[in-house]
Amino acid sequence: MSIWLKNATVFDGKAFMEGTRHLVVEEGQIAHLGAEAPEGFEGQTLDLEGKWLCPGFWDLHTHLREPGQEWREDLTSGSLAGAAGGYTTLVAMPNTDPPVDCPSAVSYVARKGRELPGARVLPAGCVSKERKGEELAELLKMAEEGAVLFTDDGAPVRSSGLLRLALRYLDGTGLAVMEHSEDRSLFGKGQVHEGVISAVSGLAGVPSSCEVLGVQRGIELLREVGGCLHFTHLSAARSLELIRAAKAEGLSVTCDVTPHHLTFSEEDVMASGYDGYFKVNPPLRSVRDREALWGGIEDGTVDAIGTDHAPWHADEKDLPFQEASFGIASLECAAAGVLDGAVRRGVAAEKVLAALTRAPRCILGRGGDDLLAVGAEADLTVVDPDRVEKVNPRLWRSKAKHSPWSGVVLKGWPVLTLLGDRVLWRASEEQ
Ligand SMILES: NC(=O)N[C@@H](CC(=O)O)C(=O)O
Ligand SMILES: [Zn+2]
């Protein structure tokens, strides 16, 4: 396939380039990027006037539920959903059934992940066998089979000793441990943020300290033994203060936040009438926490945006709040949700785009400079900043047809994803 993308405003992973550019993809690689049109081009052309041409969006945190829970999602449906959400690459969480905690399970996801119809899928492996936090999984053998990071997500690494061991073991490999930060004893039977909402509703609250203590624990261990530690789906203002200080100290720590924590708060959960689709771990917190996450994106404390797309069957969500499962499905509107939120707040689009493109690659040790260099693999996402569309989960490729964004009108949508020599997905003209 040869394709000429004309007149695009190019975001190179860090900033917008001045003026417009022409980019040519040939045989899966970037063959030309310049202000001048390519000479003697033969093939398909696409005019991207007014659109942003970016390195492909990568999601560090996607639950694809395969193997074992394919009624919720599978690698194929998740891959198609990812491509339609603007993503070319998804990191699949290992809290499946069985969990991805051994080389053969990693190899299953890695092999299938290369041959999917939409976004490619890279496997994450568990830190501990069966995610029990007792025995270290075979991390390096899993890495040989394609595991790109390690996490017991769904839960923190239960034992501090084991987290310390994993960090120490991986020190020098460039492979990160991804922590779902949570002090289990403070989670208890929690349902919502401990704050206004728990007071008003009487539902059990999950205090911010539940997350913050996990961040403290991780930072302390990192300081002692080295390694790379990535905190995922941070939700509390205080967690970011700790990350900010740890970065200033020079520790190898990174973090991501989710589109739902950037968009919603406890107030939206109350306004929804305690709709189970707003139930998630960590819970949607206060407006102050939410705005602090945006502050983190602006000042670079937050590295990446990870969706934590957590698909569940309607029967597991369409329930009284206390009985609904924890998790929000968002892959197909996540990037749009964040782009829209940035415009509303006057946050520079570059900050959001960098968190969707360059940061995830850096965290995985997959480069971050010259993402659009001639000769590089074509891995591209096109955004139409003016496209306005209402979120309609019933039309999603994901098996989860529900979301707290249902019916919300967003401005700024991915419209094309391209990987190697394939256009993975292109938005329809009508909106
Ligand atoms: N975030 C959630 O509420 N749920 C996730 C697990 C997780 O990411 O911790 C899931 O697997 O459903
Ligand atoms: Zn988690």
Short mmCIF file of C-alpha atoms and ligand atoms in Angstrom, two decimals:
data_model
loop_
_atom_site.label_atom_id
_atom_site.label_comp_id
_atom_site.label_asym_id
_atom_site.label_seq_id
_atom_site.Cartn_x
_atom_site.Cartn_y
_atom_site.Cartn_z
CA MET A 1 0.00 0.00 0.00
CA SER A 2 1.14 3.53 -0.81
CA ILE A 3 -0.72 6.41 0.73
CA TRP A 4 -0.06 10.14 0.60
CA LEU A 5 -1.45 12.10 3.53
CA LYS A 6 -1.63 15.71 2.33
CA ASN A 7 -1.72 19.10 4.06
CA ALA A 8 -1.73 17.74 7.61
CA THR A 9 -0.92 19.62 10.79
CA VAL A 10 1.70 17.26 12.20
CA PHE A 11 2.19 16.50 15.89
CA ASP A 12 5.56 14.77 16.23
CA GLY A 13 5.10 13.30 19.72
CA LYS A 14 6.20 16.45 21.51
CA ALA A 15 4.82 19.46 19.65
CA PHE A 16 3.02 20.58 16.54
CA MET A 17 5.31 21.29 13.59
CA GLU A 18 4.85 24.66 11.98
CA GLY A 19 2.80 24.88 8.81
CA THR A 20 1.41 21.83 7.08
CA ARG A 21 3.16 18.67 5.95
CA HIS A 22 2.92 15.86 3.47
CA LEU A 23 3.54 12.35 4.73
CA VAL A 24 3.88 9.31 2.51
CA VAL A 25 3.58 5.71 3.68
CA GLU A 26 5.13 3.04 1.49
CA GLU A 27 5.39 -0.65 2.34
CA GLY A 28 4.48 -0.02 5.94
CA GLN A 29 7.08 2.67 6.52
CA ILE A 30 7.19 6.44 6.49
CA ALA A 31 8.80 7.21 3.15
CA HIS A 32 8.50 11.00 3.11
CA LEU A 33 7.68 13.79 5.55
CA GLY A 34 8.07 17.36 4.39
CA ALA A 35 6.52 20.70 3.58
CA GLU A 36 6.88 19.83 -0.10
CA ALA A 37 4.70 17.32 -1.89
CA PRO A 38 6.46 14.05 -2.81
CA GLU A 39 7.62 13.72 -6.40
CA GLY A 40 6.25 11.13 -8.76
CA PHE A 41 3.87 9.63 -6.21
CA GLU A 42 1.49 6.95 -7.37
CA GLY A 43 -1.16 5.62 -5.01
CA GLN A 44 -3.99 6.65 -2.74
CA THR A 45 -4.15 10.24 -1.49
CA LEU A 46 -5.99 11.68 1.46
CA ASP A 47 -6.38 15.39 2.15
CA LEU A 48 -5.90 16.08 5.87
CA GLU A 49 -6.40 19.82 5.80
CA GLY A 50 -7.45 20.98 9.29
CA LYS A 51 -6.63 17.56 10.77
CA TRP A 52 -3.86 16.54 13.15
CA LEU A 53 -1.54 13.76 12.04
CA CYS A 54 0.04 12.13 15.10
CA PRO A 55 2.06 9.07 16.05
CA GLY A 56 -0.46 6.30 16.78
CA PHE A 57 -2.11 6.40 20.20
CA TRP A 58 -0.94 3.65 22.56
CA ASP A 59 -2.97 2.49 25.55
CA LEU A 60 -0.93 1.07 28.43
CA HIS A 61 -3.95 -0.29 30.29
CA THR A 62 -6.68 -2.22 28.47
CA HIS A 63 -8.71 -5.14 29.78
CA LEU A 64 -9.42 -7.46 26.87
CA ARG A 65 -10.66 -10.41 28.97
CA GLU A 66 -9.07 -13.12 26.78
CA PRO A 67 -8.30 -15.85 27.71
CA GLY A 68 -11.32 -17.01 29.62
CA GLN A 69 -13.88 -14.21 29.83
CA GLU A 70 -14.72 -13.74 26.18
CA TRP A 71 -18.36 -12.91 26.87
CA ARG A 72 -17.09 -9.57 28.18
CA GLU A 73 -14.52 -8.85 25.46
CA ASP A 74 -11.96 -10.75 23.41
CA LEU A 75 -8.75 -9.84 21.65
CA THR A 76 -10.53 -9.32 18.32
CA SER A 77 -13.41 -7.16 19.56
CA GLY A 78 -11.02 -5.19 21.76
CA SER A 79 -8.59 -4.72 18.89
CA LEU A 80 -11.35 -3.37 16.62
CA ALA A 81 -12.65 -1.12 19.40
CA GLY A 82 -9.15 0.20 20.00
CA ALA A 83 -8.61 1.08 16.35
CA ALA A 84 -11.96 2.89 16.28
CA GLY A 85 -10.96 4.84 19.38
CA GLY A 86 -7.78 6.08 17.74
CA TYR A 87 -5.40 3.47 19.14
CA THR A 88 -2.90 1.48 17.12
CA THR A 89 -1.49 -0.39 20.11
CA LEU A 90 -3.02 -1.75 23.30
CA VAL A 91 -1.33 -3.35 26.29
CA ALA A 92 -3.61 -6.18 27.46
CA MET A 93 -3.93 -6.57 31.21
CA PRO A 94 -3.19 -10.03 32.58
CA ASN A 95 -6.11 -10.36 35.06
CA THR A 96 -7.78 -12.90 32.81
CA ASP A 97 -8.86 -16.47 33.56
CA PRO A 98 -6.37 -18.08 33.68
CA PRO A 99 -4.21 -15.05 34.41
CA VAL A 100 -1.34 -14.30 32.05
CA ASP A 101 1.28 -15.34 34.59
CA CYS A 102 3.53 -17.73 32.66
CA PRO A 103 5.50 -17.73 29.38
CA SER A 104 2.97 -19.86 27.48
CA ALA A 105 0.07 -17.54 28.33
CA VAL A 106 2.15 -14.51 27.31
CA SER A 107 3.06 -16.22 24.07
CA TYR A 108 -0.66 -16.89 23.35
CA VAL A 109 -1.58 -13.20 23.68
CA ALA A 110 1.58 -12.02 21.90
CA ARG A 111 1.05 -14.31 18.92
CA LYS A 112 -2.64 -13.50 18.53
CA GLY A 113 -1.96 -9.86 19.28
CA ARG A 114 0.15 -9.52 16.13
CA GLU A 115 -2.57 -10.83 13.83
CA LEU A 116 -5.63 -8.90 14.89
CA PRO A 117 -7.83 -6.91 12.51
CA GLY A 118 -7.52 -3.63 14.42
CA ALA A 119 -5.00 -2.30 16.92
CA ARG A 120 -2.10 -4.62 17.73
CA VAL A 121 -2.08 -6.04 21.24
CA LEU A 122 1.00 -6.39 23.43
CA PRO A 123 0.77 -8.60 26.50
CA ALA A 124 1.39 -7.56 30.08
CA GLY A 125 2.37 -10.36 32.45
CA CYS A 126 1.50 -10.82 36.11
CA VAL A 127 4.07 -9.97 38.76
CA SER A 128 3.05 -12.97 40.85
CA LYS A 129 1.86 -16.47 40.03
CA GLU A 130 -1.95 -16.51 39.89
CA ARG A 131 -1.84 -12.85 40.96
CA LYS A 132 -1.73 -14.13 44.53
CA GLY A 133 1.23 -12.03 45.60
CA GLU A 134 3.02 -15.04 47.04
CA GLU A 135 5.50 -16.25 44.46
CA LEU A 136 7.24 -14.25 41.75
CA ALA A 137 6.15 -15.19 38.22
CA GLU A 138 8.85 -15.97 35.65
CA LEU A 139 9.28 -12.36 34.65
CA LEU A 140 12.24 -12.61 32.30
CA LYS A 141 10.93 -15.69 30.53
CA MET A 142 7.63 -13.88 30.03
CA ALA A 143 9.57 -10.89 28.66
CA GLU A 144 11.27 -13.23 26.18
CA GLU A 145 7.81 -14.28 24.96
CA GLY A 146 6.76 -10.65 24.52
CA ALA A 147 5.53 -9.32 27.88
CA VAL A 148 6.09 -5.56 27.83
CA LEU A 149 5.40 -4.80 31.51
CA PHE A 150 4.35 -6.59 34.69
CA THR A 151 1.35 -5.96 36.90
CA ASP A 152 -1.08 -7.74 39.22
CA ASP A 153 -3.67 -5.14 38.16
CA GLY A 154 -7.12 -5.58 39.53
CA ALA A 155 -5.15 -5.56 42.77
CA PRO A 156 -1.82 -4.21 43.99
CA VAL A 157 1.12 -6.59 44.34
CA ARG A 158 -0.14 -7.98 47.62
CA SER A 159 3.17 -8.42 49.38
CA SER A 160 5.60 -5.53 49.74
CA GLY A 161 8.40 -8.08 49.80
CA LEU A 162 7.38 -9.39 46.42
CA LEU A 163 7.02 -5.94 44.89
CA ARG A 164 10.50 -5.15 46.16
CA LEU A 165 11.84 -8.37 44.70
CA ALA A 166 10.23 -7.69 41.31
CA LEU A 167 11.67 -4.16 41.15
CA ARG A 168 15.09 -5.43 42.10
CA TYR A 169 14.93 -8.33 39.68
CA LEU A 170 13.94 -6.08 36.78
CA ASP A 171 16.39 -3.29 37.62
CA GLY A 172 18.55 -2.67 34.58
CA THR A 173 16.20 -4.42 32.14
CA GLY A 174 14.15 -1.30 31.39
CA LEU A 175 10.97 -3.31 32.07
CA ALA A 176 8.50 -1.59 34.38
CA VAL A 177 6.27 -2.85 37.13
CA MET A 178 2.81 -1.28 36.84
CA GLU A 179 1.16 -0.81 40.20
CA HIS A 180 -2.56 -0.64 40.86
CA SER A 181 -2.00 1.30 44.05
CA GLU A 182 -4.29 0.28 46.86
CA ASP A 183 -4.06 -0.55 50.55
CA ARG A 184 -6.53 -3.42 50.73
CA SER A 185 -7.36 -2.85 54.37
CA LEU A 186 -8.59 0.66 53.53
CA PHE A 187 -10.66 -0.52 50.58
CA GLY A 188 -12.82 -2.80 52.67
CA LYS A 189 -16.32 -2.99 51.22
CA GLY A 190 -15.90 0.40 49.58
CA GLN A 191 -18.20 1.39 46.73
CA VAL A 192 -17.59 5.10 46.16
CA HIS A 193 -15.11 7.83 47.05
CA GLU A 194 -15.00 8.60 50.75
CA GLY A 195 -16.18 12.19 50.71
CA VAL A 196 -19.43 13.98 49.99
CA ILE A 197 -20.88 11.02 48.12
CA SER A 198 -20.31 8.44 50.86
CA ALA A 199 -21.72 10.86 53.45
CA VAL A 200 -24.82 11.63 51.39
CA SER A 201 -25.53 8.09 50.21
CA GLY A 202 -24.42 5.99 53.14
CA LEU A 203 -22.44 3.81 50.71
CA ALA A 204 -19.09 2.62 52.08
CA GLY A 205 -16.29 4.98 51.07
CA VAL A 206 -12.81 4.30 49.70
CA PRO A 207 -10.59 7.04 51.16
CA SER A 208 -7.88 8.67 49.07
CA SER A 209 -5.37 7.27 51.57
CA CYS A 210 -6.19 3.82 50.19
CA GLU A 211 -4.37 4.81 46.99
CA VAL A 212 -1.86 7.20 48.55
CA LEU A 213 -0.40 4.59 50.92
CA GLY A 214 0.23 2.31 47.96
CA VAL A 215 2.09 5.11 46.19
CA GLN A 216 4.16 5.74 49.30
CA ARG A 217 4.99 2.06 49.60
CA GLY A 218 6.07 1.81 45.97
CA ILE A 219 8.22 4.93 46.08
CA GLU A 220 9.95 3.77 49.24
CA LEU A 221 10.80 0.40 47.68
CA LEU A 222 11.92 2.01 44.44
CA ARG A 223 14.25 4.33 46.33
CA GLU A 224 15.78 1.35 48.06
CA VAL A 225 16.23 -1.19 45.29
CA GLY A 226 15.93 0.64 41.96
CA GLY A 227 13.95 -0.53 38.94
CA CYS A 228 11.17 1.26 37.05
CA LEU A 229 7.82 1.74 38.73
CA HIS A 230 4.71 2.90 36.93
CA PHE A 231 1.55 3.79 38.85
CA THR A 232 -1.63 3.28 36.89
CA HIS A 233 -5.05 4.94 37.11
CA LEU A 234 -4.07 7.46 39.80
CA SER A 235 -7.12 9.29 41.05
CA ALA A 236 -6.19 11.36 44.11
CA ALA A 237 -4.55 14.79 44.20
CA ARG A 238 -2.25 13.68 47.01
CA SER A 239 -0.90 10.75 44.95
CA LEU A 240 0.31 13.21 42.34
CA GLU A 241 2.06 15.30 44.96
CA LEU A 242 4.05 12.22 45.94
CA ILE A 243 4.88 11.40 42.31
CA ARG A 244 5.95 15.00 41.72
CA ALA A 245 8.35 14.84 44.69
CA ALA A 246 9.69 11.41 43.67
CA LYS A 247 10.40 12.66 40.16
CA ALA A 248 12.16 15.71 41.55
CA GLU A 249 14.31 13.32 43.56
CA GLY A 250 15.31 11.58 40.34
CA LEU A 251 13.53 8.26 40.93
CA SER A 252 12.49 6.20 37.93
CA VAL A 253 8.78 6.63 38.49
CA THR A 254 5.99 7.29 35.99
CA CYS A 255 2.21 7.33 36.12
CA ASP A 256 -0.96 7.42 34.10
CA VAL A 257 -4.46 8.68 34.71
CA THR A 258 -7.67 7.58 33.01
CA PRO A 259 -10.10 9.47 30.80
CA HIS A 260 -12.91 8.76 33.29
CA HIS A 261 -11.06 10.24 36.26
CA LEU A 262 -10.25 13.27 34.09
CA THR A 263 -13.90 13.65 33.10
CA PHE A 264 -16.16 12.63 35.96
CA SER A 265 -16.31 13.11 39.72
CA GLU A 266 -18.40 11.89 42.65
CA GLU A 267 -20.91 14.59 41.68
CA ASP A 268 -21.60 12.85 38.39
CA VAL A 269 -22.16 9.55 40.19
CA MET A 270 -24.76 11.25 42.39
CA ALA A 271 -26.34 13.06 39.43
CA SER A 272 -26.62 9.74 37.57
CA GLY A 273 -28.77 8.37 40.40
CA TYR A 274 -26.02 5.90 41.36
CA ASP A 275 -25.85 4.29 37.95
CA GLY A 276 -23.70 1.14 38.06
CA TYR A 277 -21.94 2.27 34.88
CA PHE A 278 -20.17 4.93 36.96
CA LYS A 279 -18.78 2.34 39.37
CA VAL A 280 -15.05 1.90 39.05
CA ASN A 281 -11.93 1.23 41.05
CA PRO A 282 -10.40 3.58 42.06
CA PRO A 283 -13.68 5.46 42.52
CA LEU A 284 -14.51 8.73 40.79
CA ARG A 285 -13.27 11.25 43.32
CA SER A 286 -13.85 14.91 44.16
CA VAL A 287 -13.87 17.75 41.66
CA ARG A 288 -10.68 18.97 43.30
CA ASP A 289 -8.98 15.63 42.69
CA ARG A 290 -10.14 15.60 39.08
CA GLU A 291 -8.77 19.06 38.41
CA ALA A 292 -5.49 18.11 40.12
CA LEU A 293 -5.12 15.31 37.53
CA TRP A 294 -5.39 17.94 34.79
CA GLY A 295 -2.76 19.96 36.66
CA GLY A 296 -0.54 16.87 36.50
CA ILE A 297 -1.01 16.63 32.76
CA GLU A 298 -0.12 20.27 32.36
CA ASP A 299 3.05 20.18 34.45
CA GLY A 300 4.23 16.73 33.32
CA THR A 301 3.73 14.92 36.63
CA VAL A 302 1.29 12.70 34.76
CA ASP A 303 3.12 10.94 31.95
CA ALA A 304 0.47 8.97 30.14
CA ILE A 305 -3.25 8.56 29.72
CA GLY A 306 -4.31 4.92 30.03
CA THR A 307 -7.93 3.98 29.46
CA ASP A 308 -8.35 1.14 31.99
CA HIS A 309 -11.06 0.07 29.52
CA ALA A 310 -12.80 -2.53 31.69
CA PRO A 311 -15.61 -4.20 29.75
CA TRP A 312 -18.30 -6.13 31.59
CA HIS A 313 -21.45 -7.80 30.37
CA ALA A 314 -24.60 -5.68 30.86
CA ASP A 315 -25.80 -8.29 33.38
CA GLU A 316 -22.78 -7.46 35.51
CA LYS A 317 -23.28 -3.67 35.37
CA ASP A 318 -27.01 -3.08 35.03
CA LEU A 319 -27.54 -3.69 38.73
CA PRO A 320 -28.07 -1.75 41.95
CA PHE A 321 -24.86 0.20 42.60
CA GLN A 322 -23.61 -2.08 45.40
CA GLU A 323 -23.92 -5.16 43.21
CA ALA A 324 -22.44 -3.81 39.98
CA SER A 325 -18.88 -4.79 39.02
CA PHE A 326 -16.08 -2.23 39.16
CA GLY A 327 -14.98 -0.99 35.74
CA ILE A 328 -15.75 1.48 32.97
CA ALA A 329 -15.72 0.69 29.24
CA SER A 330 -14.37 3.57 27.20
CA LEU A 331 -11.97 2.54 24.45
CA GLU A 332 -14.02 4.05 21.62
CA CYS A 333 -14.56 7.45 23.22
CA ALA A 334 -11.62 7.70 25.63
CA ALA A 335 -9.30 9.81 23.49
CA ALA A 336 -12.18 12.01 22.35
CA GLY A 337 -13.24 12.48 25.96
CA VAL A 338 -9.80 13.73 26.91
CA LEU A 339 -9.38 15.94 23.84
CA ASP A 340 -12.76 17.51 24.61
CA GLY A 341 -11.85 17.99 28.28
CA ALA A 342 -8.59 19.70 27.35
CA VAL A 343 -10.32 22.22 25.10
CA ARG A 344 -12.91 23.00 27.78
CA ARG A 345 -10.15 23.80 30.26
CA GLY A 346 -7.76 25.53 27.91
CA VAL A 347 -5.15 22.78 28.39
CA ALA A 348 -2.83 22.66 25.38
CA ALA A 349 -3.69 19.78 23.04
CA GLU A 350 0.03 18.94 22.85
CA LYS A 351 -0.01 17.84 26.49
CA VAL A 352 -2.81 15.38 25.88
CA LEU A 353 -1.38 14.15 22.59
CA ALA A 354 2.04 13.55 24.16
CA ALA A 355 0.36 11.53 26.92
CA LEU A 356 -1.36 9.38 24.28
CA THR A 357 1.60 8.91 21.96
CA ARG A 358 5.14 9.50 23.19
CA ALA A 359 4.78 8.76 26.91
CA PRO A 360 3.44 5.20 26.59
CA ARG A 361 6.28 4.32 24.21
CA CYS A 362 8.86 5.77 26.59
CA ILE A 363 7.40 3.83 29.53
CA LEU A 364 7.67 0.62 27.52
CA GLY A 365 11.20 1.50 26.44
CA ARG A 366 10.10 1.65 22.81
CA GLY A 367 11.69 4.97 21.92
CA GLY A 368 10.02 8.31 21.97
CA ASP A 369 12.10 10.44 19.68
CA ASP A 370 11.76 10.71 15.93
CA LEU A 371 8.49 8.81 15.92
CA LEU A 372 7.77 10.12 12.45
CA ALA A 373 11.27 9.67 11.02
CA VAL A 374 11.60 8.53 7.43
CA GLY A 375 12.17 4.78 7.58
CA ALA A 376 10.18 4.33 10.81
CA GLU A 377 7.21 1.97 10.95
CA ALA A 378 4.05 3.79 9.91
CA ASP A 379 2.08 3.99 13.16
CA LEU A 380 -0.33 6.89 12.86
CA THR A 381 -3.50 8.38 14.25
CA VAL A 382 -5.38 11.26 12.62
CA VAL A 383 -7.54 13.54 14.76
CA ASP A 384 -10.22 15.90 13.51
CA PRO A 385 -10.26 18.62 16.20
CA ASP A 386 -13.53 20.03 14.86
CA ARG A 387 -15.52 16.83 14.64
CA VAL A 388 -18.51 16.84 16.98
CA GLU A 389 -20.19 13.57 17.81
CA LYS A 390 -22.48 12.13 20.43
CA VAL A 391 -21.21 9.01 22.21
CA ASN A 392 -23.38 6.03 21.35
CA PRO A 393 -22.06 2.82 22.93
CA ARG A 394 -24.69 0.76 21.15
CA LEU A 395 -22.63 1.24 17.98
CA TRP A 396 -19.36 0.17 19.57
CA ARG A 397 -17.22 -2.68 18.34
CA SER A 398 -16.47 -3.47 21.97
CA LYS A 399 -18.73 -6.11 23.47
CA ALA A 400 -19.46 -3.63 26.27
CA LYS A 401 -22.29 -1.45 24.96
CA HIS A 402 -22.52 0.91 27.88
CA SER A 403 -20.54 3.76 29.36
CA PRO A 404 -20.90 6.81 31.58
CA TRP A 405 -20.26 8.89 28.43
CA SER A 406 -23.41 7.56 26.79
CA GLY A 407 -25.24 10.49 25.14
CA VAL A 408 -22.44 12.98 25.83
CA VAL A 409 -21.46 15.23 22.91
CA LEU A 410 -17.69 15.49 22.45
CA LYS A 411 -15.61 17.70 20.20
CA GLY A 412 -12.31 16.41 18.78
CA TRP A 413 -12.29 12.80 17.54
CA PRO A 414 -9.78 10.38 16.07
CA VAL A 415 -10.84 9.73 12.47
CA LEU A 416 -8.18 7.36 11.14
CA THR A 417 -5.71 4.80 12.45
CA LEU A 418 -2.95 3.33 10.32
CA LEU A 419 -0.38 0.71 11.26
CA GLY A 420 2.27 -0.67 8.92
CA ASP A 421 0.68 -1.10 5.53
CA ARG A 422 -2.90 -1.21 6.79
CA VAL A 423 -5.52 1.42 7.46
CA LEU A 424 -6.97 -0.12 10.63
CA TRP A 425 -10.02 2.09 10.74
CA ARG A 426 -11.48 5.22 9.21
CA ALA A 427 -14.44 7.22 10.56
CA SER A 428 -17.52 7.56 8.41
CA GLU A 429 -18.12 10.95 6.83
CA GLU A 430 -21.48 11.54 8.47
CA GLN A 431 -21.54 12.51 12.15
N1 LIG B 1 -10.69 -0.63 37.18
C1 LIG B 1 -11.68 -1.43 37.49
O1 LIG B 1 -12.64 -0.99 38.15
N2 LIG B 1 -11.70 -2.71 37.07
C2 LIG B 1 -10.68 -3.44 36.38
C3 LIG B 1 -9.51 -3.82 37.24
C4 LIG B 1 -8.52 -2.71 37.49
O2 LIG B 1 -8.07 -2.03 36.57
O3 LIG B 1 -8.12 -2.54 38.64
C5 LIG B 1 -11.28 -4.69 35.77
O4 LIG B 1 -10.53 -5.64 35.44
O5 LIG B 1 -12.50 -4.74 35.59
ZN ZN B 2 -6.39 -1.50 38.42
#
